[in-house]
Coordinates of C-alpha atoms and ligand atoms in Angstrom, one line a residue:
X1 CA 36.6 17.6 12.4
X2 CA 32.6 16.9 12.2
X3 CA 30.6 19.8 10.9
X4 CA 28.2 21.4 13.4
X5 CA 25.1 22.9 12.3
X6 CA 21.9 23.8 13.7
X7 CA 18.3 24.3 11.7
X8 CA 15.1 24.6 13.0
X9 CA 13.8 21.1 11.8
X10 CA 15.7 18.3 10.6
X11 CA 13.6 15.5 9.2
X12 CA 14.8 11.9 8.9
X13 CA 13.8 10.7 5.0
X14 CA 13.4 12.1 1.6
X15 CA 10.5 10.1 0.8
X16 CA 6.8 11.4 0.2
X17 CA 6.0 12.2 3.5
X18 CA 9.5 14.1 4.3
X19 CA 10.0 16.0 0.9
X20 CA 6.0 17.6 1.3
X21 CA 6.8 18.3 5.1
X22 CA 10.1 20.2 4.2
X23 CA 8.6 22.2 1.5
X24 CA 5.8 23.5 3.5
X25 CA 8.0 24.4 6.3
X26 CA 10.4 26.0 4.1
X27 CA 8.0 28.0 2.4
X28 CA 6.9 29.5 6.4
X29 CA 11.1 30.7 6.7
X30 CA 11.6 27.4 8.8
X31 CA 15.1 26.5 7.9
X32 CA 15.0 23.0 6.7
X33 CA 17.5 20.4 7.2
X34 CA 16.3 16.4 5.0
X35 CA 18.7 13.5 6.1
X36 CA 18.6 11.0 3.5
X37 CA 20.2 7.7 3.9
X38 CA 20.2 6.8 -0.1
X39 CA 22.3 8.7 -2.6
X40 CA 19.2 10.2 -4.1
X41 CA 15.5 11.2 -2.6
X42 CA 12.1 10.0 -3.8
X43 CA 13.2 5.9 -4.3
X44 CA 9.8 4.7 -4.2
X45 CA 8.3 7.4 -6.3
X46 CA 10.6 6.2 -8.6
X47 CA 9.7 2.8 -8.7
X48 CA 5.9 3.7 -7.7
X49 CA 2.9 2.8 -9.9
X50 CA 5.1 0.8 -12.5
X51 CA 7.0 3.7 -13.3
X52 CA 4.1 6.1 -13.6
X53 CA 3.5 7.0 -10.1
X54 CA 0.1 6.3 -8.9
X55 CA 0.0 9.7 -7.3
X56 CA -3.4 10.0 -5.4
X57 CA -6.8 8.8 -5.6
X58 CA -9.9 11.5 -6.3
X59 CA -11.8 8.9 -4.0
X60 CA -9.3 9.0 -0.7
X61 CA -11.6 8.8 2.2
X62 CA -11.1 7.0 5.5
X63 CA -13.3 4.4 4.4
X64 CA -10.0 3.3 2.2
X65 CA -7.6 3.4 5.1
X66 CA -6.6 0.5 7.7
X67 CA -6.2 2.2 11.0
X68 CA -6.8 1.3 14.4
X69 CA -8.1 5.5 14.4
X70 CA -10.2 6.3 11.7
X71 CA -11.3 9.7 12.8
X72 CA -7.5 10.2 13.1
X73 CA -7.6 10.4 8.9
X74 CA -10.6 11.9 9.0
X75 CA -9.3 15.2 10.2
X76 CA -6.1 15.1 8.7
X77 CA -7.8 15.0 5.4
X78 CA -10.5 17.5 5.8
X79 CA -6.8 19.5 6.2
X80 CA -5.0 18.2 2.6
X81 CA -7.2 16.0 0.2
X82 CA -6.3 14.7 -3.1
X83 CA -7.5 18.1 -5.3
X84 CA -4.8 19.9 -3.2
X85 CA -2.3 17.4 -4.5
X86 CA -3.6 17.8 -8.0
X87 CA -3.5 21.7 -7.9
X88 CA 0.3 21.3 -7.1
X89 CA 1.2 18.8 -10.1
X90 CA -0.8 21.0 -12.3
X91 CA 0.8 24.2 -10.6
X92 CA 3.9 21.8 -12.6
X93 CA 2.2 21.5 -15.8
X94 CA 2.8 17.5 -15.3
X95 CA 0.2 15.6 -17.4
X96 CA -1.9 12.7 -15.8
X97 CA -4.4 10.4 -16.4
X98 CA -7.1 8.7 -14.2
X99 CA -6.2 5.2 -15.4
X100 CA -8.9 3.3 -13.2
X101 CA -11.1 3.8 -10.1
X102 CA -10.4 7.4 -9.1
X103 CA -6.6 6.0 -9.5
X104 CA -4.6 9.3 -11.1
X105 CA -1.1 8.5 -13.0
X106 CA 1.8 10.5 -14.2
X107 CA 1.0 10.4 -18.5
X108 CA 5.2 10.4 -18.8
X109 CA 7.0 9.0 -16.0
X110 CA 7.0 9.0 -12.1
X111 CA 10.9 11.2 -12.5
X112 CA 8.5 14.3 -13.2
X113 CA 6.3 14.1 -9.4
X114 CA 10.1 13.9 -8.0
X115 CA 11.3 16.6 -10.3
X116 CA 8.7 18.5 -8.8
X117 CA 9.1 18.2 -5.2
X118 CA 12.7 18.7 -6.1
X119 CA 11.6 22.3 -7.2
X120 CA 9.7 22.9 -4.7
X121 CA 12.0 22.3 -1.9
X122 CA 15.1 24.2 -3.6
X123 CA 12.2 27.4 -3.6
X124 CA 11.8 26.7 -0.3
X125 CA 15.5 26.5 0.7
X126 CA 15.1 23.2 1.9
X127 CA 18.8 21.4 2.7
X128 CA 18.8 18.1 1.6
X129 CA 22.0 15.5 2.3
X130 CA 21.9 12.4 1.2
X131 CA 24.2 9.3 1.9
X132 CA 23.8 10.1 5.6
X133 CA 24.3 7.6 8.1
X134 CA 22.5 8.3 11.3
X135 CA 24.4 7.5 14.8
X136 CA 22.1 8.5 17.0
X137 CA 19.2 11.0 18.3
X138 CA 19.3 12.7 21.4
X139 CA 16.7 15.0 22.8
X140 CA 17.8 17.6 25.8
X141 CA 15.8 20.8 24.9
X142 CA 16.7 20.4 21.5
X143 CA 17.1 17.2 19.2
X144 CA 20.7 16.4 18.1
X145 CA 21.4 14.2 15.1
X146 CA 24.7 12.5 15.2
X147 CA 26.0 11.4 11.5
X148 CA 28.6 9.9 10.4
X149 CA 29.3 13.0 8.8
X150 CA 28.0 15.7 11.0
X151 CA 25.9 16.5 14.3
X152 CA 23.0 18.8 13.6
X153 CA 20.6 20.6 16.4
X154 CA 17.0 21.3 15.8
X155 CA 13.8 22.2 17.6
X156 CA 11.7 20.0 15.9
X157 CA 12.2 16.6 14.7
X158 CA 10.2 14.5 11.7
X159 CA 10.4 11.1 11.4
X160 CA 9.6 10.5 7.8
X161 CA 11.2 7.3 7.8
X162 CA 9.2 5.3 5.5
X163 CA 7.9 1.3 6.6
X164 CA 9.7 -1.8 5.8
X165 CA 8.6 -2.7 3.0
X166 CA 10.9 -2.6 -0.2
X167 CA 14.1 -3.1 1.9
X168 CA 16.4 -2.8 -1.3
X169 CA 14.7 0.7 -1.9
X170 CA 16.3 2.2 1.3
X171 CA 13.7 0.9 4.1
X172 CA 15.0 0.5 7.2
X173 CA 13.4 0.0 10.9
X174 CA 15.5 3.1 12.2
X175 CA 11.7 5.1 12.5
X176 CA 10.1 2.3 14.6
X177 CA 13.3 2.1 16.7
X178 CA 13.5 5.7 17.3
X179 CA 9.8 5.5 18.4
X180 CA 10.9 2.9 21.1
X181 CA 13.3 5.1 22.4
X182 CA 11.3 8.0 23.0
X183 CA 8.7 5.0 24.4
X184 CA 5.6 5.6 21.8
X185 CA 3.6 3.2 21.4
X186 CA 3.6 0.9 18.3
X187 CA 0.7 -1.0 16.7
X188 CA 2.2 -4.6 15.4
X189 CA 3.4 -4.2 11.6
X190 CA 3.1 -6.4 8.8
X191 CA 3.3 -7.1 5.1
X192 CA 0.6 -5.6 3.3
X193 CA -0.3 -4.9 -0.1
X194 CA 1.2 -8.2 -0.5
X195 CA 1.2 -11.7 -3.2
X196 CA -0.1 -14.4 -0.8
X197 CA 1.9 -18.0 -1.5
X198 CA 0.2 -21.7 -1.0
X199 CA 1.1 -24.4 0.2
X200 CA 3.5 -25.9 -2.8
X201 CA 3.0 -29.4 -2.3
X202 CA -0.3 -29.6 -2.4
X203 CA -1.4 -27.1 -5.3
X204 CA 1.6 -28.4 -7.5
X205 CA -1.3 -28.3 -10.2
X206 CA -2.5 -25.0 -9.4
X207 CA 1.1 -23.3 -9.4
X208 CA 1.9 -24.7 -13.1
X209 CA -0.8 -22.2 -14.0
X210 CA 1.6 -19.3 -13.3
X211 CA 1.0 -16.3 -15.0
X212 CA -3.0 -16.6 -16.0
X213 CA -5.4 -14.2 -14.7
X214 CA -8.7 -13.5 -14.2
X215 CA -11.6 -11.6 -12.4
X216 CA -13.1 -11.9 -8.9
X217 CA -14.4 -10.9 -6.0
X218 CA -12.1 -11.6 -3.0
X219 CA -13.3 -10.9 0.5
X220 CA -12.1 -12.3 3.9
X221 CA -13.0 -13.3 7.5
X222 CA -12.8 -10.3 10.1
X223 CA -14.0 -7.6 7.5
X224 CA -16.6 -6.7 5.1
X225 CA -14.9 -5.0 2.5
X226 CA -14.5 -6.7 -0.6
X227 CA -12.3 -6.2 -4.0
X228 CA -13.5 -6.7 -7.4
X229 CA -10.5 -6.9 -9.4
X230 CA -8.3 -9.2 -11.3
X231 CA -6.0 -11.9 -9.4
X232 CA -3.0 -13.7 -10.8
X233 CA -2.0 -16.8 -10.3
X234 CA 2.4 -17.1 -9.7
X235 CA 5.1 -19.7 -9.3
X236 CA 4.1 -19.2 -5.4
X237 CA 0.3 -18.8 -5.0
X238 CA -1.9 -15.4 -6.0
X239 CA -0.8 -11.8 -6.6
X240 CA -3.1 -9.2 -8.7
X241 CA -4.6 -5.8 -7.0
X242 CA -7.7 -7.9 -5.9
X243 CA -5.2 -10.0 -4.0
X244 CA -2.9 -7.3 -3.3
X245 CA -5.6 -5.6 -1.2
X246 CA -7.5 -8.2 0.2
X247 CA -3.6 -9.4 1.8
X248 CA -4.3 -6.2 3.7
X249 CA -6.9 -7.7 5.7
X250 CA -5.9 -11.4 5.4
X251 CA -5.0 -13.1 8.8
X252 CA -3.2 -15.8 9.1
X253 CA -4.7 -18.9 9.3
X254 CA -7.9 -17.6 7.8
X255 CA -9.1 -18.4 4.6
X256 CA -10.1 -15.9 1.4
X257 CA -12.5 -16.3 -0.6
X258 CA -12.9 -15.7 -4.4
X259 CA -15.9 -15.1 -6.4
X260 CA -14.8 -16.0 -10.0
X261 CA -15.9 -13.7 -12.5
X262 CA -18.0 -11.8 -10.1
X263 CA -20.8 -10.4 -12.9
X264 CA -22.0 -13.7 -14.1
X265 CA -24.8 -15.6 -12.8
X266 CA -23.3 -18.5 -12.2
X267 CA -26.6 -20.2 -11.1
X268 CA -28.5 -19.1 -14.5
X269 CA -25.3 -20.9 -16.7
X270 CA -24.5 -23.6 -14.7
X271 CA -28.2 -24.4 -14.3
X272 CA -29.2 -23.7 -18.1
X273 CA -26.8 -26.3 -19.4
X274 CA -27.4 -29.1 -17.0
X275 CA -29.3 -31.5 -19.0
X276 CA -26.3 -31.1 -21.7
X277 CA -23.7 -33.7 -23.0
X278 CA -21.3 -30.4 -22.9
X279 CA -18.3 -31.5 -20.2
X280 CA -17.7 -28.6 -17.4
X281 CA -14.6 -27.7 -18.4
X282 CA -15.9 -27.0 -22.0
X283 CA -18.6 -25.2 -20.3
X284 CA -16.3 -23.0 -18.2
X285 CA -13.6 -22.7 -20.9
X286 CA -16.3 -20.5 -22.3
X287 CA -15.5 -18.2 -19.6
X288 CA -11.9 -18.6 -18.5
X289 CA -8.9 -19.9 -20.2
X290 CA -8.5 -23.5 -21.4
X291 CA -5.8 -24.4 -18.8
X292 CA -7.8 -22.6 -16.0
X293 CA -11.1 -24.0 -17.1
X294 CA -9.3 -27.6 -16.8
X295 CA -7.9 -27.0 -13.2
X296 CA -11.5 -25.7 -12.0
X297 CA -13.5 -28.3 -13.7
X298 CA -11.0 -31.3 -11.9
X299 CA -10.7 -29.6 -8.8
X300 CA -14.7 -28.6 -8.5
X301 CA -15.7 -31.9 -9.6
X302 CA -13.7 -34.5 -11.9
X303 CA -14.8 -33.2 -15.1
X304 CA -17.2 -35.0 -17.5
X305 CA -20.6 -34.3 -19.2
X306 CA -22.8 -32.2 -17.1
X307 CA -26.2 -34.3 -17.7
X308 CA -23.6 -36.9 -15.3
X309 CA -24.1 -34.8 -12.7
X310 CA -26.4 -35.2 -9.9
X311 CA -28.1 -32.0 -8.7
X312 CA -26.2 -32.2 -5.4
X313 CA -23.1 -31.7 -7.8
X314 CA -24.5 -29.1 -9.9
X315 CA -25.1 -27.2 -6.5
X316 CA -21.7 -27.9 -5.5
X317 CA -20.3 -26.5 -8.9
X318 CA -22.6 -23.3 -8.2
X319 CA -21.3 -23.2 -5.0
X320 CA -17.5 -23.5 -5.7
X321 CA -17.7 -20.6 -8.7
X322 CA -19.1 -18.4 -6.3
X323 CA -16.6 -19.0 -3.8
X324 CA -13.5 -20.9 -4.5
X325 CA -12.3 -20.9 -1.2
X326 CA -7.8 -20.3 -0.8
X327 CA -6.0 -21.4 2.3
X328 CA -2.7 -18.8 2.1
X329 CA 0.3 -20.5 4.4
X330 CA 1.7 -17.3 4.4
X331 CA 2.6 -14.3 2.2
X332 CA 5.5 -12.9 0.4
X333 CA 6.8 -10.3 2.8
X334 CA 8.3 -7.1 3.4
X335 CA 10.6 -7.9 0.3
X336 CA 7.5 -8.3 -2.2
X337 CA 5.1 -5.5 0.0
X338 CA 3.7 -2.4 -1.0
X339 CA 3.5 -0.7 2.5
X340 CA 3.7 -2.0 5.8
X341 CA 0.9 -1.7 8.4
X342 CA 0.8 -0.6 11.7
X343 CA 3.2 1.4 13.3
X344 CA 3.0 4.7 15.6
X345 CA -0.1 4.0 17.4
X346 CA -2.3 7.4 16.3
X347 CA -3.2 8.1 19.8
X348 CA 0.2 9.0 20.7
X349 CA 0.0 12.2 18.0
X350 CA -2.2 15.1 17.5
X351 CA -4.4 15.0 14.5
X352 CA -3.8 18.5 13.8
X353 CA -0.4 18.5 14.0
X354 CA 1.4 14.9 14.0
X355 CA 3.5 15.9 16.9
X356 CA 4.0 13.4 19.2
X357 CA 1.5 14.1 22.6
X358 CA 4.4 13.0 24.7
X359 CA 7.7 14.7 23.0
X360 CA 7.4 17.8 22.2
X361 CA 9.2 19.0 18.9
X362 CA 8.4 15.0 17.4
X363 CA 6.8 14.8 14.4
X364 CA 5.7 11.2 12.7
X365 CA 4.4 10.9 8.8
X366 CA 3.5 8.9 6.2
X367 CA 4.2 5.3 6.2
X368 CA 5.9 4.7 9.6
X369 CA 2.3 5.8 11.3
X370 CA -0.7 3.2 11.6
X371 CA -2.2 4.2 8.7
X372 CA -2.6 2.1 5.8
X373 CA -4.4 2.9 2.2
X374 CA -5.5 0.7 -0.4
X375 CA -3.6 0.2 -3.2
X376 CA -4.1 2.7 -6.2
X377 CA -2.5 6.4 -5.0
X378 CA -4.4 6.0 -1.3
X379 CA -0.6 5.7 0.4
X380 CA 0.7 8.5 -1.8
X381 CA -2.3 10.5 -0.3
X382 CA -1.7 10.1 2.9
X383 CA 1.9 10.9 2.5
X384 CA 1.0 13.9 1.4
X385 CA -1.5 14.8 3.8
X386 CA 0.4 14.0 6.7
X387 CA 3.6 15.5 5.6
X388 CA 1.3 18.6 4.5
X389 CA 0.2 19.3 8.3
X390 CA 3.1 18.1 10.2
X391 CA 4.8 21.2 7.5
X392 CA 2.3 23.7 8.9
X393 CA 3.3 22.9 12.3
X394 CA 7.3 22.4 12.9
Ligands
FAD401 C1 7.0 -1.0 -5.6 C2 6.1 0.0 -4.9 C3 5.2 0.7 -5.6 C4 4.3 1.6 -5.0 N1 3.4 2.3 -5.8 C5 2.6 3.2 -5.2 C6 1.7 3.9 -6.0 O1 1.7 3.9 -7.2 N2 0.8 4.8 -5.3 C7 0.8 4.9 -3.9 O2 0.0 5.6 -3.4 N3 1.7 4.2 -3.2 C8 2.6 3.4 -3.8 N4 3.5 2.7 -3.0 C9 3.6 3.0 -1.5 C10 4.3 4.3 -1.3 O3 5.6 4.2 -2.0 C11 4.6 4.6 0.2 O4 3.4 4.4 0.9 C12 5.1 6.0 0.3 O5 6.4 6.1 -0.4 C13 5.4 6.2 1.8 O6 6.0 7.5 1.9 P1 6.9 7.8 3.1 O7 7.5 9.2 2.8 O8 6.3 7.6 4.4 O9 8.1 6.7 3.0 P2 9.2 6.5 1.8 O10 8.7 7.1 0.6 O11 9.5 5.1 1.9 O12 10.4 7.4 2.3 C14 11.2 7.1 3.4 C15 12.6 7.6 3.1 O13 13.3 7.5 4.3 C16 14.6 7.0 4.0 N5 15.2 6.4 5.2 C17 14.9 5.2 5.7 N6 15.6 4.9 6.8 C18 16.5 6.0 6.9 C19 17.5 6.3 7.8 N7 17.9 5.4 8.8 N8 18.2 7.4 7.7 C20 17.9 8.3 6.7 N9 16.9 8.0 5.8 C21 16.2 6.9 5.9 C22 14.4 6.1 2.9 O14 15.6 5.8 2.1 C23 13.3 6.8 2.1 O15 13.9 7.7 1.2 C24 4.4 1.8 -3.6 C25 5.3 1.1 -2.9 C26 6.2 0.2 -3.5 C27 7.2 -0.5 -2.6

């Protein structure tokens, strides 16, 4: 015989988004019931920021977000920003770091943020199962949850579901198909935060270079944000946060571009040493490794002394170090991505509350909604945030 039990919210994930909502509810006198479909909650925390958990970001604005709605973050962070998040790992006496950027880390582990919302949410007599495996929703004036293990009633209902990324972490479509059958709109999703692959037959020479790294600036077409960090080169194409968050942006069949070593003057160098016997990729080795100085100096302009050069091809050297210019065939997918982008369309919710505008009692947060951060604790934040309001609300 199936258990029967009713709470006032059930939420569908013990990630971020769904542990901070529960919490906050919990501590109102809600009672709190987390479906969790892996044996344990928090995976990605886990796994999150090498181990260390990039936690937030002392810069989150909107200005760091992808969103068809930006005014949408706006006002859900003017509710919950990243000190609010900081007050509550200090509240936990949980050391951290800002590493780089406005990018805070746990000093120990990641284990200790889900140690802490673990706390948090037995103070709050929050109900957590885990292992669950959902059958269905219904909604008649209440929502009821059919599991393979029980049926439980509610009044309100959080999908805290997570995106698609990181499918052998315990992400699943089951939020974006529950949005379809409550007919809320969905913005496209895809990959982000993601290593961008080449085509292999044609950069055979590039891909031997596997593992070396270096600095630039990468920007794309459709968007003037740019990202100076470093990039790495892999067995398949590029990876490294400036890559990482350029992918964000990236569309397909567009190129991106990559200012090597953004702080030198390349004109002043190049130009300086262009009456010289030196070859390029002596020249450049000065400035990148051997290997990578050897691949730029062939593929720029076969390499040999620079007085050779014409000033047509000292222009085109300029040029080519400012931007070397990378045609991606495609990227690595949800298997290799951060976070996933789009998903509930913002117009559909209420900024104040996250509750869906057409069903009431639905609540969407964190990574299932169109809202996507940067890399370096901006996803965290927003988990937070959104799981904050939507907890002041059910
Ligand atoms: C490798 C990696 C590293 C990352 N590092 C960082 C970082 O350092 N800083 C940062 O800001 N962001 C980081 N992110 C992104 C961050 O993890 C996510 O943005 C964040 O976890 C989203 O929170 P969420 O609660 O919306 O979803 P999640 O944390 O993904 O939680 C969703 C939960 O729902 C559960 N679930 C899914 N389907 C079902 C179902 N059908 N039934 C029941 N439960 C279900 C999942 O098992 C999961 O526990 C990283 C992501 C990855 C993959």
């Amino acid at each position: 015989m199936q258990k029967k039990l009713n709470y006032d919210v059930t939420i569908i994930g013990a990630g971020a988004a769904g542990l901070m909502a529960a919490i906050e509810a919990g501590k109102r006198g809600r009672k709190v019931l987390i479906l969790e479909k892996n044996n344990h909650i928090g995976s990605k925390i886990l796994i999150s920021g090498g181990g260390r958990c990039n936690f937030t970001n002392i810069n989150a604005n909107p200005n760091c977000y992808i969103s068809e709605n930006p005014h949408f973050i706006k006002s859900v962070f003017s509710r919950y920003s990243s000190n609010d998040f900081i007050e509550l790992v200090e509240k936990h006496n949980i050391e951290y770091y800002e590493k780089t950027l406005g990018q805070l880390f746990c000093k120990k582990s990641s284990r200790e943020i889900v140690n802490m919302l673990q706390k948090e949410c037995n103070e709050a007599n929050v109900t957590i199962e885990l292992s669950v495996n959902i059958q269905n929703i219904k909604k008649d004036n209440i929502f009821t949850v059919t599991t393979d293990s029980g049926i439980y009633t509610s009044e309100s209902l959080v999908i805290a579901c997570g995106g698609l990324s990181f499918p052998k972490k315990g992400a699943t479509d089951f939020g974006y198909k529950i949005a379809k059958q409550f007919e809320i709109d969905l913005i496209k999703d895809r990959p982000a935060l993601v290593p961008i692959t080449v085509d292999e037959r044609k950069n055979s020479s590039l891909l031997e270079l596997s593992g070396l790294s270096f600095k630039a600036e990468a920007k794309t077409e459709g968007t003037k944000v740019t990202f100076k960090e470093n990039v790495l080169i892999t067995h398949r194409g590029f990876s490294g946060p400036a890559i990482l968050q350029i992918s964000s942006y990236w569309q397909k069949g567009k190129e991106i571009e990559l200012r090597l070593e953004p702080e030198l003057n390349w004109d002043e160098i190049i130009n300086s040493h262009s009456r010289e016997r030196i070859e390029l990729k002596t020249l450049l080795s000065n400035y990148f490794s051997q290997r990578l100085a050897d691949y730029l100096a062939n593929e720029i302009s076969s390499s040999k002394p620079m007085i050779q050069y014409s000033s047509k091809e000292i222009e085109n050297i300029i040029q080519r170090l400012y931007a070397w210019k990378i045609n991606p065939n495609g990227d690595e997918g949800y298997a290799k991505a951060e976070v996933t982008t789009g998903g509930v369309d913002t117009n559909e919710l209420n900024q104040k509350t996250m509750e869906s505008k057409k069903i009431k009692g639905l609540y969407f947060i964190g990574e299932i909604v169109d809202v996507t951060g940067w890399l370096g604790g901006y996803n965290f934040q927003w988990a937070w945030a959104s799981g904050y309001i939507a907890g002041q609300n059910i």
